[in-house]
Amino acid sequence: MATRVFNLGFIPKVIVEVLPYLSVTFLIVLGTMVFASIVGFLVAKAKIKNGVTRHIANAYITVFRCIPSIVLLFLVYYGLPQLFQMLFHVDISFWNKAVFVILTFALLFGANMGEVMRAAYEAVDGGQTEAALTVGLTERQAFFRITFPQAFRYALPNLANIITGLMKEGALAYTIGLIDMMGKGKMIISLNYGAYTLETYLALFLIYWVLTKAVEISFGQMDKRLSRGGKTIAG
Amino acid sequence: MSLNTEFMKETFFLALDGVPVTLKITGVALFFSLIIGFLLALTRIYRVRIFSSVVAGYVSLIRGTPMVLQVLIVYSMVPSLLNSIVKSLGWQVNVFDINPVVYAYVVFTINTTALITEIFRSALLSVSKTQLEAALSVGLSPFWAYVRIIVPQAVEKALPNICTTTVNLLKGTSLAFMMSVADVTAIAKTQASFGYNYLEAYADIFAIYILLCGVVQILFHLLERRLTRHRRVAVA
Amino acid sequence: MLELKNIHKSFQKNEVLKGVNLKVEKGDVVVILGPSGSGKTTLLRSITFLERADKGEIRLGDLVLDAEKAGKKEIHQIRKKTGFVFQNYCLFQNKTALENVTEGLIIGRKIPKAEAVRIAKEALDKVGLSDRYDYYPSQLSGGQQQRVGIARAIAVQPEVILFDEPTSALDPELVSGILAIMKQLAKEGSTMIIVTHEMTFAQDVATRVVFMDGGEVVEEGTPREIFSHPKEERTRQFLSRFISDSDYVI
């Protein structure tokens, strides 16, 4: 590693080259959120009901809170094809890398989602459902029209955390060769024989920071807009 | 092809050798983060000029960016920076001989300090102001009011979040392999690529992290029980 | 019109209702009295299956429901024919006062929106909230919230309105306003079942008073019979604790 002058002008260049890959990062976040929500919904449902499923859900949460993202990513990416080969004699190693990434993070963040959903559901007073039933709504209508909108509001700040967390952890996807912003950054570095390593990383650092802020701010705005129903007389 | 249990067992014990490294990084980073984080939290609460906004910016940057980037940046910046400093001082030290684990200490301290600062800040703010006033009114100096009344209450409130942060730190140290530190992940990863026994190797790491994480959580649980004794005594 | 037969209900091992029978005719205002834990609220809630009774029969008009076996559809039917006013109002926090009332009309009963809004405004006007249509529950006082609660219950033109201690969460100065509205409803001929501790109101408004204790109906009769000449010792003891008013004490 030879010492050389730091080139500030290279940072904007990297940003311009990397930004088109924002869509990949975005799709990974979106895809993961969809599947994590499904996992989370099942976890929350299991935890709300009393029974064996509750213990399973708890075990799932405990285990997946303990595993580093990168370890699970490697386990899924390298291990799952091996497992499929072993059990079903099917080769899945050629599947799009995004599939493995989304699967990994859906499993990880599904545990968080489950906890967030459960907490939000329990934050809504049980009387709300009862009242909805007494005015003639069905249970499904009561859930979707009364409980869910209120629970969603409670969950909003935590959802913002999950999304920013996912974005940040998602940066690991390059380690299995996915070409998202990080992956592109790594390519730029090797194309320059490592000459602009620090500049490239700093450019990515900047992009991620702006993205996180953007998510936080937009969720804050949404929270404000939705808080009509929860305002005090003073508000 | 089936699961190579022999390899799995072997790798498990090999990877266990990495546990001290993982724990050392976690411990060192946590130790410094708690001290620095507490002091930084104070500068935030007392709005120490300029310093407060610098700290706020630092916390925001660290919390808003991927840990892996922080690792990569420190690892690509600090050694050469150190090298040029050492050279300009005319010292006869080869910076590149430094054990990379030192850089791991640095990255994870930088990262965890930001999180701890935020935790302490909100914990300190949550301790009611009247507690300080009461302490001062019985004749404690501000210093002792903090040491004896405010801080213990704040720590109690911060503990669950510190536990979460510690677990995340423990998990985060798995990125140390990128700095060629031989921690649990690095050892199992190397083993895996020898024989393409990925499933077995990563299942091993999986198990080790669950064990470590379990221990951390139990320790914090015990600590919490100790610190909240006064609540139970009051009830009994 | 409404008839409860042999209603049983236990929570774990605690038997809360031990075979309660109750008959309510059209236009009746039935006040249920009794010490806390006597099963009044559970009885009221079991009518609309907010609590499913373990055994018994519930009849409302031509609907006959077996408490044990009643299916989703039947339960939905009976809920559409009853109004329920909650102790802690239970207004939909995410809806305005007007939306709270229209919800059951538009979604529950498929009444066209314009028509529903008209009905809802009428109901809110009736409880004195013509200037609060677009307020959210958190912007209303307790008394106003309970008024919305009543408007929500009456707007659907239920065959019977159930009141579960409608004033016990309110500040004392707000109670009389709510009671006045209920009295007005009674005057207009609404069929009502009311669980309450407001003795004066019970004497004034009830056509029939039911005294419950320990999960069963101890005694029932006209207000005069119950308050002036209670037959049972338990009723007497209960009333003497509540009423200092010499007129009604033997």
Short mmCIF file of C-alpha atoms in Angstrom, two decimals, chain C:
data_model
loop_
_atom_site.label_atom_id
_atom_site.label_comp_id
_atom_site.label_asym_id
_atom_site.label_seq_id
_atom_site.Cartn_x
_atom_site.Cartn_y
_atom_site.Cartn_z
CA MET C 1 -88.64 -9.61 22.10
CA LEU C 2 -85.25 -10.39 23.63
CA GLU C 3 -85.00 -13.48 25.71
CA LEU C 4 -82.04 -15.06 27.47
CA LYS C 5 -82.46 -18.61 28.68
CA ASN C 6 -80.26 -20.37 31.16
CA ILE C 7 -77.04 -18.51 30.33
CA HIS C 8 -73.92 -20.08 31.81
CA LYS C 9 -70.41 -18.70 31.62
CA SER C 10 -67.16 -19.55 33.37
CA PHE C 11 -63.72 -17.99 33.15
CA GLN C 12 -61.30 -20.80 33.85
CA LYS C 13 -62.78 -22.26 37.04
CA ASN C 14 -64.62 -19.16 38.07
CA GLU C 15 -68.33 -19.46 37.33
CA VAL C 16 -69.51 -15.96 36.47
CA LEU C 17 -73.02 -16.70 35.21
CA LYS C 18 -74.96 -19.56 36.75
CA GLY C 19 -77.98 -19.98 34.52
CA VAL C 20 -79.41 -16.51 34.01
CA ASN C 21 -82.87 -15.98 32.49
CA LEU C 22 -84.03 -12.60 31.28
CA LYS C 23 -86.95 -11.45 29.19
CA VAL C 24 -87.17 -8.00 27.65
CA GLU C 25 -90.23 -6.65 25.84
CA LYS C 26 -90.27 -3.97 23.18
CA GLY C 27 -89.98 -0.52 24.80
CA ASP C 28 -88.64 -1.93 28.05
CA VAL C 29 -85.88 -0.11 29.87
CA VAL C 30 -84.22 -2.76 31.97
CA VAL C 31 -81.64 -1.64 34.50
CA ILE C 32 -79.35 -4.32 35.84
CA LEU C 33 -77.98 -3.61 39.31
CA GLY C 34 -75.57 -5.56 41.42
CA PRO C 35 -72.22 -5.50 43.16
CA SER C 36 -69.08 -5.62 41.03
CA GLY C 37 -68.28 -9.17 40.01
CA SER C 38 -71.91 -10.18 40.00
CA GLY C 39 -71.81 -10.94 36.28
CA LYS C 40 -73.81 -7.96 34.97
CA THR C 41 -71.31 -6.91 32.37
CA THR C 42 -70.59 -10.47 31.30
CA LEU C 43 -74.30 -11.02 30.80
CA LEU C 44 -74.58 -7.92 28.65
CA ARG C 45 -71.53 -8.88 26.62
CA SER C 46 -72.78 -12.40 26.08
CA ILE C 47 -75.88 -11.06 24.32
CA THR C 48 -73.76 -9.82 21.42
CA PHE C 49 -71.19 -12.59 21.78
CA LEU C 50 -68.39 -10.26 22.82
CA GLU C 51 -68.21 -13.00 25.39
CA ARG C 52 -69.43 -16.37 24.21
CA ALA C 53 -71.53 -18.02 26.90
CA ASP C 54 -70.77 -21.68 27.56
CA LYS C 55 -74.41 -22.69 27.52
CA GLY C 56 -77.82 -21.16 26.98
CA GLU C 57 -80.07 -19.64 24.37
CA ILE C 58 -80.36 -16.11 23.11
CA ARG C 59 -83.47 -15.01 21.20
CA LEU C 60 -83.88 -11.68 19.51
CA GLY C 61 -87.00 -11.28 17.40
CA ASP C 62 -87.02 -14.33 15.17
CA LEU C 63 -83.31 -15.01 15.67
CA VAL C 64 -82.62 -17.96 17.94
CA LEU C 65 -78.99 -18.56 18.86
CA ASP C 66 -77.57 -21.44 20.79
CA ALA C 67 -74.72 -19.86 22.77
CA GLU C 68 -72.55 -22.92 22.33
CA LYS C 69 -73.11 -23.54 18.66
CA ALA C 70 -73.92 -20.20 17.09
CA GLY C 71 -71.91 -19.65 13.93
CA LYS C 72 -70.21 -16.56 12.57
CA LYS C 73 -73.19 -15.61 10.40
CA GLU C 74 -75.75 -15.78 13.17
CA ILE C 75 -73.50 -13.83 15.53
CA HIS C 76 -73.06 -11.19 12.86
CA GLN C 77 -76.85 -11.07 12.47
CA ILE C 78 -77.51 -10.47 16.14
CA ARG C 79 -74.79 -7.84 16.31
CA LYS C 80 -76.44 -5.95 13.49
CA LYS C 81 -79.67 -5.81 15.45
CA THR C 82 -78.14 -4.50 18.66
CA GLY C 83 -76.32 -1.34 19.68
CA PHE C 84 -73.63 -1.38 22.33
CA VAL C 85 -72.34 1.51 24.42
CA PHE C 86 -69.05 0.85 26.17
CA GLN C 87 -67.86 1.95 29.57
CA ASN C 88 -64.68 3.47 28.15
CA TYR C 89 -66.40 4.66 24.94
CA CYS C 90 -64.16 2.60 22.63
CA LEU C 91 -64.42 5.10 19.81
CA PHE C 92 -62.40 4.22 16.74
CA GLN C 93 -59.27 6.26 17.36
CA ASN C 94 -58.46 6.54 13.67
CA LYS C 95 -61.88 7.91 12.67
CA THR C 96 -63.63 11.22 13.21
CA ALA C 97 -66.84 11.47 15.21
CA LEU C 98 -68.86 11.33 11.99
CA GLU C 99 -66.86 8.39 10.62
CA ASN C 100 -67.31 6.56 13.90
CA VAL C 101 -71.04 6.66 13.30
CA THR C 102 -71.02 6.00 9.55
CA GLU C 103 -68.66 3.01 9.81
CA GLY C 104 -71.39 0.62 10.93
CA LEU C 105 -73.81 2.02 8.37
CA ILE C 106 -71.59 2.01 5.30
CA ILE C 107 -69.40 -1.02 5.96
CA GLY C 108 -71.59 -3.06 8.27
CA ARG C 109 -74.91 -2.46 6.54
CA LYS C 110 -73.99 -1.32 3.03
CA ILE C 111 -76.01 1.88 3.26
CA PRO C 112 -75.00 4.39 0.54
CA LYS C 113 -72.54 6.95 1.79
CA ALA C 114 -74.69 10.06 1.38
CA GLU C 115 -77.55 8.41 3.20
CA ALA C 116 -75.21 7.16 5.94
CA VAL C 117 -73.78 10.63 6.46
CA ARG C 118 -77.27 12.06 6.73
CA ILE C 119 -78.27 9.47 9.34
CA ALA C 120 -75.01 9.92 11.25
CA LYS C 121 -75.36 13.69 11.38
CA GLU C 122 -78.89 13.29 12.66
CA ALA C 123 -77.68 10.97 15.41
CA LEU C 124 -74.84 13.31 16.37
CA ASP C 125 -77.22 16.28 16.41
CA LYS C 126 -79.46 14.35 18.72
CA VAL C 127 -76.69 13.88 21.29
CA GLY C 128 -75.73 17.54 20.99
CA LEU C 129 -72.58 17.26 18.91
CA SER C 130 -73.63 19.08 15.75
CA ASP C 131 -70.42 21.12 15.94
CA ARG C 132 -68.02 18.19 16.39
CA TYR C 133 -68.51 16.06 13.24
CA ASP C 134 -64.90 16.21 12.14
CA TYR C 135 -63.18 15.90 15.49
CA TYR C 136 -61.07 12.89 16.30
CA PRO C 137 -61.77 11.07 19.58
CA SER C 138 -58.53 12.38 21.08
CA GLN C 139 -59.81 15.91 20.51
CA LEU C 140 -63.02 15.29 22.45
CA SER C 141 -63.70 15.26 26.18
CA GLY C 142 -64.86 12.08 27.88
CA GLY C 143 -68.46 13.25 27.90
CA GLN C 144 -68.33 14.13 24.22
CA GLN C 145 -66.74 10.80 23.40
CA GLN C 146 -69.51 8.93 25.16
CA ARG C 147 -72.07 11.01 23.25
CA VAL C 148 -70.47 9.83 20.03
CA GLY C 149 -70.56 6.32 21.46
CA ILE C 150 -74.31 6.64 21.96
CA ALA C 151 -74.83 8.19 18.53
CA ARG C 152 -72.89 5.29 17.02
CA ALA C 153 -75.14 2.82 18.81
CA ILE C 154 -78.47 4.44 17.95
CA ALA C 155 -77.70 5.37 14.33
CA VAL C 156 -78.08 1.78 13.20
CA GLN C 157 -81.63 1.70 14.58
CA PRO C 158 -81.03 -1.35 16.72
CA GLU C 159 -83.86 -3.35 18.19
CA VAL C 160 -82.21 -3.08 21.57
CA ILE C 161 -79.41 -0.87 22.90
CA LEU C 162 -77.05 -2.29 25.48
CA PHE C 163 -75.32 0.12 27.87
CA ASP C 164 -72.34 -1.18 29.84
CA GLU C 165 -71.81 1.26 32.74
CA PRO C 166 -71.90 4.20 30.32
CA THR C 167 -71.14 6.87 32.92
CA SER C 168 -68.67 5.21 35.26
CA ALA C 169 -65.58 6.43 33.41
CA LEU C 170 -66.81 10.01 33.35
CA ASP C 171 -66.05 12.92 35.61
CA PRO C 172 -69.03 13.50 37.95
CA GLU C 173 -70.06 16.78 36.30
CA LEU C 174 -70.40 15.08 32.91
CA VAL C 175 -72.62 12.23 34.07
CA SER C 176 -75.95 14.05 34.07
CA GLY C 177 -75.64 15.04 30.40
CA ILE C 178 -75.24 11.43 29.33
CA LEU C 179 -78.07 10.28 31.58
CA ALA C 180 -80.33 12.96 30.11
CA ILE C 181 -79.70 11.62 26.61
CA MET C 182 -80.48 8.09 27.75
CA LYS C 183 -83.65 9.29 29.43
CA GLN C 184 -84.70 10.96 26.19
CA LEU C 185 -84.10 7.72 24.29
CA ALA C 186 -86.23 5.85 26.80
CA LYS C 187 -88.99 8.38 26.39
CA GLU C 188 -88.96 7.85 22.65
CA GLY C 189 -89.61 4.18 23.20
CA SER C 190 -86.17 2.65 22.63
CA THR C 191 -85.65 -0.77 24.10
CA MET C 192 -82.65 -0.60 26.40
CA ILE C 193 -80.70 -2.77 28.80
CA ILE C 194 -78.50 -0.74 31.11
CA VAL C 195 -75.85 -1.86 33.54
CA THR C 196 -75.25 1.04 35.91
CA HIS C 197 -74.70 2.20 39.44
CA GLU C 198 -76.81 5.34 39.00
CA MET C 199 -79.65 4.54 41.40
CA THR C 200 -81.67 7.69 40.94
CA PHE C 201 -81.58 7.21 37.22
CA ALA C 202 -82.73 3.60 37.63
CA GLN C 203 -85.67 4.70 39.74
CA ASP C 204 -86.61 7.42 37.30
CA VAL C 205 -86.23 5.74 33.98
CA ALA C 206 -86.34 1.96 34.33
CA THR C 207 -89.49 0.04 33.53
CA ARG C 208 -87.91 -2.94 35.20
CA VAL C 209 -84.98 -3.43 37.57
CA VAL C 210 -82.99 -6.64 37.76
CA PHE C 211 -80.75 -7.28 40.74
CA MET C 212 -77.89 -9.68 40.16
CA ASP C 213 -75.46 -11.16 42.64
CA GLY C 214 -73.02 -14.04 42.42
CA GLY C 215 -73.82 -14.85 38.81
CA GLU C 216 -77.56 -15.15 39.14
CA VAL C 217 -80.65 -12.96 39.09
CA VAL C 218 -81.64 -12.54 42.73
CA GLU C 219 -84.73 -10.46 42.20
CA GLU C 220 -86.51 -8.43 39.56
CA GLY C 221 -89.48 -6.11 39.45
CA THR C 222 -90.59 -2.55 38.92
CA PRO C 223 -88.32 0.14 40.36
CA ARG C 224 -90.90 0.67 43.07
CA GLU C 225 -90.91 -3.00 44.06
CA ILE C 226 -87.13 -3.28 44.09
CA PHE C 227 -86.28 -0.01 45.76
CA SER C 228 -89.16 0.25 48.23
CA HIS C 229 -90.00 -3.36 48.97
CA PRO C 230 -87.10 -5.63 48.16
CA LYS C 231 -87.99 -9.19 49.03
CA GLU C 232 -84.51 -10.57 49.26
CA GLU C 233 -82.02 -9.87 52.01
CA ARG C 234 -79.15 -9.56 49.52
CA THR C 235 -81.00 -6.87 47.58
CA ARG C 236 -81.71 -4.97 50.74
CA GLN C 237 -78.08 -5.06 51.85
CA PHE C 238 -76.88 -3.90 48.45
CA LEU C 239 -79.35 -1.02 48.26
CA SER C 240 -78.68 0.17 51.78
CA ARG C 241 -75.04 0.64 50.86
CA PHE C 242 -75.95 2.73 47.85
CA ILE C 243 -78.90 4.78 48.91
CA SER C 244 -78.80 7.36 51.60
CA ASP C 245 -81.97 8.88 50.23
CA SER C 246 -84.52 8.21 53.01
CA ASP C 247 -87.48 8.05 50.63
CA TYR C 248 -86.46 4.72 49.33
CA VAL C 249 -85.18 3.03 52.44
CA ILE C 250 -87.60 0.99 54.42
#
